[in-house]
Amino acid sequence: MKKFIYLLILLPFFLMEANDKGIIEWKAVDGANGYRIEVRDTNKKLLVAENTKTNKYYIKTPMGSYEFRVSPLNVFEKPTVWSYWKAIRVIVSKSPEVTPPKTFSLSISEAKKPILLKGKNFLETMKVRILSKNSEIKVVESKLIDSNTYKIKLNEKDLNVGTYDISLENPNDKKTVLKNALTLKEDAKTADKKDDPKSIDKKDSSNSKNIDNTKPNNEQQEKERLAREQAEKEKLAREKAEKERLARDQAEKERLEKERLAREQAERERLMKEQAERDRLAKEQAERERIERERLEKERLAREQAERERMAREQAERERIERERIAREQADKERIERERIEKENALRAKLALLDTDAIYSMSSVELDEVIKFTGKTCGITELPAFLVDKCFNKHVEVNMRNKNKDLLFNYLKLKSDNYGSRIYAYKYFAKNCKPFFKAGSETMQKRLESKDLDSDERSILKTSIENQKTCS
């Protein structure tokens, strides 16, 4: 039984793809009554569990990586022993295509170097053959460099002058033959010697005697060369005969081993049949129960796995949304803080301009922001801190030490709810119209547009505005 297991584990497996169907093929086992095949994905999820009569199985699978295992069936169509799980990769097998140059003209010396083929649809398992009508050059090395480049190395002993076809074949008989694609020619030095056999006659006539003296030596060397070539041919013939003998011996050993294994397998199956017949009913019932338990267990595990994956995806999505929310909030906080700091810095810069002539060019919006930024320090008045000199319980002393403070004090009166304060401010700006105070002019113009003014206030306000225009 151990020998049978060992044979199954060493079966060669490979996978091709044709007509959208994957082909899984393995070496046939003598005495097998069919096979049981199982295919699973990289997550160990079982995709196929079926019986087949032949040592091939066609399956539709997307491109990708999978694992499979096979067990031969006994006479009761039950698995006997499983192979190891084997990795397979589904690929698309198409006919190779070669891009220009599609023909190669090489000397014998050049053909000893690797040859690069350019094109597409090249696979690692692609077979390359170099053929002519009467001979074939053996490819001793082939390697896929990338998806568009394939390197081959030719057997130097097979290199002969002539024209050859290049045959490229992918799995599933996807073949491309390039007719007369390779031309081998003699090396340039050898050709020159053959083309000019009389070049030695160009030497000086005084050397003719020496040349005649060397002819016997050349004939002896030629004889020795022919003898060496004959010896080499005989050596190669002996080596070839020895290889053929060893191959015949190996084939005979394999045939005898197969027959022995077949006899052992037949004996095992006979014994198994006798034992199975005695316990058939009990085993079949137990098998049905086991299969049902396994089916229920697989379904339960699949449901649990699917539920865990769903919960994991939902948890990951919640965590992603929470991270994005926190990141947005943090970014908003940082943006708001930067804007606040920038605004405070701008207002501090403008606050420093209140005691300069730059105050006259400020708009009412800018000036109001600066006044609001300074805040109040005295609770009994609405005046900003820079206009309060002293604060008492019932009154304040206003800081009127310079013209700009006086200007700002009257500007605030323009915005006062007190009728008298506004009238006073209108007259102040009508009298103090130089230099032109932009913020005051904008505030009075806006006040003039109000519908709540009585006729007296409107008249005084118009007069003040006209005085500012004519004064400036």
Tab-separated table of N, CA and C in Angstrom, residues 124-222:
chain	number	residue	atom	x	y	z
A	124	GLU	N	5.818	30.602	-19.931
A	124	GLU	CA	6.975	29.881	-19.414
A	124	GLU	C	7.047	28.468	-19.993
A	125	THR	N	5.893	27.875	-20.273
A	125	THR	CA	5.846	26.499	-20.763
A	125	THR	C	5.902	26.406	-22.293
A	126	MET	N	6.183	27.504	-22.965
A	126	MET	CA	6.223	27.489	-24.431
A	126	MET	C	7.380	26.592	-24.918
A	127	LYS	N	7.088	25.749	-25.918
A	127	LYS	CA	8.094	24.884	-26.515
A	127	LYS	C	8.623	25.521	-27.800
A	128	VAL	N	9.943	25.516	-27.938
A	128	VAL	CA	10.605	26.102	-29.115
A	128	VAL	C	11.378	24.986	-29.827
A	129	ARG	N	11.134	24.857	-31.144
A	129	ARG	CA	11.857	23.885	-31.953
A	129	ARG	C	12.432	24.575	-33.188
A	130	ILE	N	13.655	24.169	-33.571
A	130	ILE	CA	14.336	24.695	-34.760
A	130	ILE	C	14.438	23.533	-35.747
A	131	LEU	N	13.696	23.615	-36.857
A	131	LEU	CA	13.535	22.463	-37.750
A	131	LEU	C	13.896	22.826	-39.188
A	132	SER	N	14.435	21.827	-39.871
A	132	SER	CA	14.558	21.885	-41.333
A	132	SER	C	13.956	20.597	-41.883
A	133	LYS	N	14.025	20.409	-43.185
A	133	LYS	CA	13.429	19.211	-43.772
A	133	LYS	C	14.126	17.935	-43.295
A	134	ASN	N	15.435	18.011	-43.081
A	134	ASN	CA	16.203	16.803	-42.794
A	134	ASN	C	16.805	16.761	-41.401
A	135	SER	N	16.713	17.827	-40.638
A	135	SER	CA	17.383	17.832	-39.336
A	135	SER	C	16.658	18.770	-38.377
A	136	GLU	N	17.104	18.737	-37.121
A	136	GLU	CA	16.562	19.607	-36.070
A	136	GLU	C	17.707	20.032	-35.160
A	137	ILE	N	17.719	21.313	-34.816
A	137	ILE	CA	18.708	21.832	-33.875
A	137	ILE	C	18.071	21.816	-32.478
A	138	LYS	N	18.681	21.106	-31.577
A	138	LYS	CA	18.134	20.990	-30.227
A	138	LYS	C	18.289	22.312	-29.469
A	139	VAL	N	17.215	22.726	-28.786
A	139	VAL	CA	17.246	23.922	-27.932
A	139	VAL	C	17.632	23.461	-26.536
A	140	VAL	N	18.850	23.824	-26.081
A	140	VAL	CA	19.359	23.333	-24.795
A	140	VAL	C	18.944	24.243	-23.644
A	141	GLU	N	18.513	25.456	-23.957
A	141	GLU	CA	18.099	26.385	-22.891
A	141	GLU	C	17.020	27.309	-23.437
A	142	SER	N	15.950	27.468	-22.686
A	142	SER	CA	14.898	28.424	-23.057
A	142	SER	C	14.391	29.080	-21.789
A	143	LYS	N	14.182	30.395	-21.862
A	143	LYS	CA	13.797	31.140	-20.659
A	143	LYS	C	12.934	32.332	-21.044
A	144	LEU	N	11.845	32.524	-20.304
A	144	LEU	CA	10.987	33.698	-20.496
A	144	LEU	C	11.578	34.867	-19.721
A	145	ILE	N	12.110	35.864	-20.445
A	145	ILE	CA	12.705	37.033	-19.798
A	145	ILE	C	11.613	37.937	-19.235
A	146	ASP	N	10.631	38.287	-20.063
A	146	ASP	CA	9.443	39.020	-19.642
A	146	ASP	C	8.315	38.620	-20.586
A	147	SER	N	7.158	39.288	-20.461
A	147	SER	CA	5.997	38.884	-21.254
A	147	SER	C	6.209	39.076	-22.753
A	148	ASN	N	7.230	39.842	-23.151
A	148	ASN	CA	7.451	40.125	-24.570
A	148	ASN	C	8.812	39.644	-25.072
A	149	THR	N	9.600	38.957	-24.242
A	149	THR	CA	10.947	38.551	-24.639
A	149	THR	C	11.195	37.105	-24.204
A	150	TYR	N	11.716	36.292	-25.155
A	150	TYR	CA	12.013	34.879	-24.872
A	150	TYR	C	13.422	34.585	-25.361
A	151	LYS	N	14.247	33.967	-24.497
A	151	LYS	CA	15.645	33.683	-24.836
A	151	LYS	C	15.813	32.193	-25.080
A	152	ILE	N	16.534	31.848	-26.158
A	152	ILE	CA	16.831	30.448	-26.438
A	152	ILE	C	18.325	30.299	-26.679
A	153	LYS	N	18.860	29.098	-26.360
A	153	LYS	CA	20.267	28.759	-26.595
A	153	LYS	C	20.284	27.436	-27.360
A	154	LEU	N	21.004	27.398	-28.490
A	154	LEU	CA	21.019	26.237	-29.368
A	154	LEU	C	22.194	25.326	-29.036
A	155	ASN	N	22.014	24.029	-29.294
A	155	ASN	CA	23.085	23.059	-29.102
A	155	ASN	C	24.150	23.272	-30.173
A	156	GLU	N	25.379	23.560	-29.742
A	156	GLU	CA	26.443	23.905	-30.686
A	156	GLU	C	26.772	22.747	-31.630
A	157	LYS	N	26.596	21.495	-31.125
A	157	LYS	CA	26.928	20.351	-31.977
A	157	LYS	C	25.959	20.188	-33.141
A	158	ASP	N	24.758	20.751	-33.014
A	158	ASP	CA	23.743	20.608	-34.060
A	158	ASP	C	23.794	21.720	-35.104
A	159	LEU	N	24.681	22.698	-34.935
A	159	LEU	CA	24.698	23.861	-35.824
A	159	LEU	C	25.310	23.495	-37.171
A	160	ASN	N	24.505	23.568	-38.205
A	160	ASN	CA	24.976	23.322	-39.576
A	160	ASN	C	24.412	24.394	-40.497
A	161	VAL	N	25.143	24.669	-41.557
A	161	VAL	CA	24.702	25.676	-42.518
A	161	VAL	C	23.380	25.241	-43.147
A	162	GLY	N	22.427	26.165	-43.231
A	162	GLY	CA	21.144	25.848	-43.843
A	162	GLY	C	20.054	26.803	-43.383
A	163	THR	N	18.838	26.558	-43.852
A	163	THR	CA	17.676	27.383	-43.505
A	163	THR	C	16.713	26.548	-42.661
A	164	TYR	N	16.180	27.146	-41.580
A	164	TYR	CA	15.378	26.409	-40.606
A	164	TYR	C	14.084	27.169	-40.308
A	165	ASP	N	13.045	26.393	-39.957
A	165	ASP	CA	11.796	26.971	-39.452
A	165	ASP	C	11.883	27.073	-37.927
A	166	ILE	N	11.240	28.112	-37.356
A	166	ILE	CA	11.155	28.267	-35.896
A	166	ILE	C	9.714	27.971	-35.489
A	167	SER	N	9.523	26.937	-34.663
A	167	SER	CA	8.187	26.522	-34.202
A	167	SER	C	8.023	26.925	-32.739
A	168	LEU	N	6.984	27.710	-32.454
A	168	LEU	CA	6.663	28.153	-31.092
A	168	LEU	C	5.301	27.571	-30.725
A	169	GLU	N	5.246	26.832	-29.615
A	169	GLU	CA	3.995	26.158	-29.257
A	169	GLU	C	3.695	26.360	-27.775
A	170	ASN	N	2.533	26.986	-27.486
A	170	ASN	CA	2.024	27.120	-26.131
A	170	ASN	C	1.131	25.923	-25.808
A	171	PRO	N	0.803	25.722	-24.526
A	171	PRO	CA	-0.096	24.619	-24.172
A	171	PRO	C	-1.416	24.690	-24.942
A	172	ASN	N	-2.043	23.536	-25.055
A	172	ASN	CA	-3.322	23.379	-25.759
A	172	ASN	C	-3.159	23.563	-27.264
A	173	ASP	N	-1.966	23.183	-27.777
A	173	ASP	CA	-1.705	23.170	-29.217
A	173	ASP	C	-1.844	24.550	-29.848
A	174	LYS	N	-1.473	25.584	-29.095
A	174	LYS	CA	-1.467	26.950	-29.646
A	174	LYS	C	-0.096	27.178	-30.285
A	175	LYS	N	-0.018	26.973	-31.606
A	175	LYS	CA	1.280	26.914	-32.283
A	175	LYS	C	1.402	28.005	-33.345
A	176	THR	N	2.646	28.502	-33.471
A	176	THR	CA	3.003	29.425	-34.542
A	176	THR	C	4.305	28.938	-35.170
A	177	VAL	N	4.328	28.801	-36.503
A	177	VAL	CA	5.521	28.348	-37.207
A	177	VAL	C	6.006	29.471	-38.127
A	178	LEU	N	7.254	29.880	-37.939
A	178	LEU	CA	7.878	30.911	-38.775
A	178	LEU	C	8.717	30.203	-39.838
A	179	LYS	N	8.237	30.210	-41.054
A	179	LYS	CA	8.906	29.515	-42.148
A	179	LYS	C	10.210	30.224	-42.529
A	180	ASN	N	11.267	29.431	-42.686
A	180	ASN	CA	12.579	29.945	-43.134
A	180	ASN	C	13.020	31.141	-42.298
A	181	ALA	N	12.787	31.056	-40.984
A	181	ALA	CA	13.057	32.202	-40.116
A	181	ALA	C	14.509	32.283	-39.675
A	182	LEU	N	15.238	31.162	-39.736
A	182	LEU	CA	16.628	31.154	-39.281
A	182	LEU	C	17.526	30.644	-40.406
A	183	THR	N	18.509	31.435	-40.774
A	183	THR	CA	19.494	31.049	-41.782
A	183	THR	C	20.865	31.022	-41.129
A	184	LEU	N	21.542	29.849	-41.182
A	184	LEU	CA	22.895	29.709	-40.640
A	184	LEU	C	23.877	29.668	-41.802
A	185	LYS	N	24.919	30.439	-41.650
A	185	LYS	CA	25.927	30.499	-42.711
A	185	LYS	C	27.314	30.343	-42.101
A	186	GLU	N	28.270	30.092	-42.956
A	186	GLU	CA	29.626	29.890	-42.464
A	186	GLU	C	30.185	31.185	-41.910
A	187	ASP	N	31.178	31.041	-41.007
A	187	ASP	CA	31.848	32.227	-40.475
A	187	ASP	C	32.598	32.936	-41.597
A	188	ALA	N	32.780	34.225	-41.456
A	188	ALA	CA	33.388	35.046	-42.511
A	188	ALA	C	34.799	34.583	-42.854
A	189	LYS	N	35.599	34.219	-41.839
A	189	LYS	CA	36.987	33.809	-42.109
A	189	LYS	C	37.036	32.513	-42.905
A	190	THR	N	36.176	31.576	-42.534
A	190	THR	CA	36.139	30.311	-43.250
A	190	THR	C	35.708	30.505	-44.693
A	191	ALA	N	34.702	31.381	-44.887
A	191	ALA	CA	34.210	31.646	-46.240
A	191	ALA	C	35.294	32.296	-47.101
A	192	ASP	N	36.059	33.213	-46.505
A	192	ASP	CA	37.110	33.874	-47.266
A	192	ASP	C	38.158	32.879	-47.746
A	193	LYS	N	38.455	31.913	-46.860
A	193	LYS	CA	39.469	30.921	-47.264
A	193	LYS	C	38.968	30.054	-48.396
A	194	LYS	N	37.670	29.711	-48.356
A	194	LYS	CA	37.122	28.887	-49.434
A	194	LYS	C	36.998	29.657	-50.722
A	195	ASP	N	36.662	30.945	-50.647
A	195	ASP	CA	36.476	31.758	-51.844
A	195	ASP	C	37.800	32.076	-52.543
A	196	ASP	N	38.926	31.987	-51.810
A	196	ASP	CA	40.214	32.382	-52.400
A	196	ASP	C	41.250	31.293	-52.137
A	197	PRO	N	41.039	30.090	-52.730
A	197	PRO	CA	41.974	28.983	-52.452
A	197	PRO	C	43.343	29.181	-53.074
A	198	LYS	N	43.466	30.065	-54.014
A	198	LYS	CA	44.761	30.259	-54.697
A	198	LYS	C	45.495	31.490	-54.214
A	199	SER	N	45.072	32.024	-53.074
A	199	SER	CA	45.700	33.267	-52.603
A	199	SER	C	47.168	33.061	-52.273
A	200	ILE	N	47.512	31.803	-51.998
A	200	ILE	CA	48.914	31.564	-51.647
A	200	ILE	C	49.836	31.800	-52.840
A	201	ASP	N	49.260	31.761	-54.093
A	201	ASP	CA	50.079	31.969	-55.282
A	201	ASP	C	50.577	33.382	-55.420
A	202	LYS	N	49.997	34.300	-54.594
A	202	LYS	CA	50.401	35.696	-54.699
A	202	LYS	C	51.740	35.958	-54.019
A	203	LYS	N	52.264	34.960	-53.314
A	203	LYS	CA	53.551	35.168	-52.637
A	203	LYS	C	54.697	35.227	-53.670
A	204	ASP	N	55.786	35.686	-53.200
A	204	ASP	CA	56.971	35.813	-54.057
A	204	ASP	C	57.412	34.462	-54.572
A	205	SER	N	57.805	34.387	-55.833
A	205	SER	CA	58.178	33.119	-56.464
A	205	SER	C	59.361	32.467	-55.777
A	206	SER	N	60.135	33.260	-55.034
A	206	SER	CA	61.304	32.714	-54.351
A	206	SER	C	60.933	31.757	-53.246
A	207	ASN	N	59.643	31.788	-52.801
A	207	ASN	CA	59.212	30.915	-51.707
A	207	ASN	C	58.608	29.620	-52.212
A	208	SER	N	58.532	29.409	-53.532
A	208	SER	CA	57.840	28.248	-54.087
A	208	SER	C	58.479	26.944	-53.632
A	209	LYS	N	59.801	26.927	-53.452
A	209	LYS	CA	60.454	25.712	-53.042
A	209	LYS	C	60.051	25.307	-51.637
A	210	ASN	N	59.964	26.314	-50.759
A	210	ASN	CA	59.554	26.039	-49.372
A	210	ASN	C	58.143	25.497	-49.326
A	211	ILE	N	57.283	26.036	-50.208
A	211	ILE	CA	55.892	25.589	-50.239
A	211	ILE	C	55.816	24.132	-50.657
A	212	ASP	N	56.617	23.757	-51.654
A	212	ASP	CA	56.622	22.374	-52.120
A	212	ASP	C	57.085	21.432	-51.026
A	213	ASN	N	58.020	21.919	-50.184
A	213	ASN	CA	58.547	21.073	-49.124
A	213	ASN	C	57.512	20.809	-48.039
A	214	THR	N	56.533	21.726	-47.912
A	214	THR	CA	55.551	21.566	-46.833
A	214	THR	C	54.388	20.677	-47.235
A	215	LYS	N	54.278	20.287	-48.529
A	215	LYS	CA	53.131	19.477	-48.969
A	215	LYS	C	53.068	18.131	-48.271
A	216	PRO	N	54.164	17.393	-48.141
A	216	PRO	CA	54.066	16.105	-47.421
A	216	PRO	C	53.568	16.280	-45.999
A	217	ASN	N	54.065	17.354	-45.339
A	217	ASN	CA	53.607	17.595	-43.965
A	217	ASN	C	52.117	17.870	-43.925
A	218	ASN	N	51.614	18.651	-44.872
A	218	ASN	CA	50.181	18.964	-44.899
A	218	ASN	C	49.359	17.703	-45.140
A	219	GLU	N	49.847	16.819	-46.023
A	219	GLU	CA	49.111	15.580	-46.278
A	219	GLU	C	49.062	14.714	-45.026
A	220	GLN	N	50.188	14.700	-44.270
A	220	GLN	CA	50.204	13.920	-43.033
A	220	GLN	C	49.231	14.490	-41.997
A	221	GLN	N	49.238	15.816	-41.908
A	221	GLN	CA	48.312	16.462	-40.959
A	221	GLN	C	46.863	16.188	-41.346
A	222	GLU	N	46.558	16.199	-42.660
A	222	GLU	CA	45.190	15.940	-43.109
A	222	GLU	C	44.767	14.518	-42.748
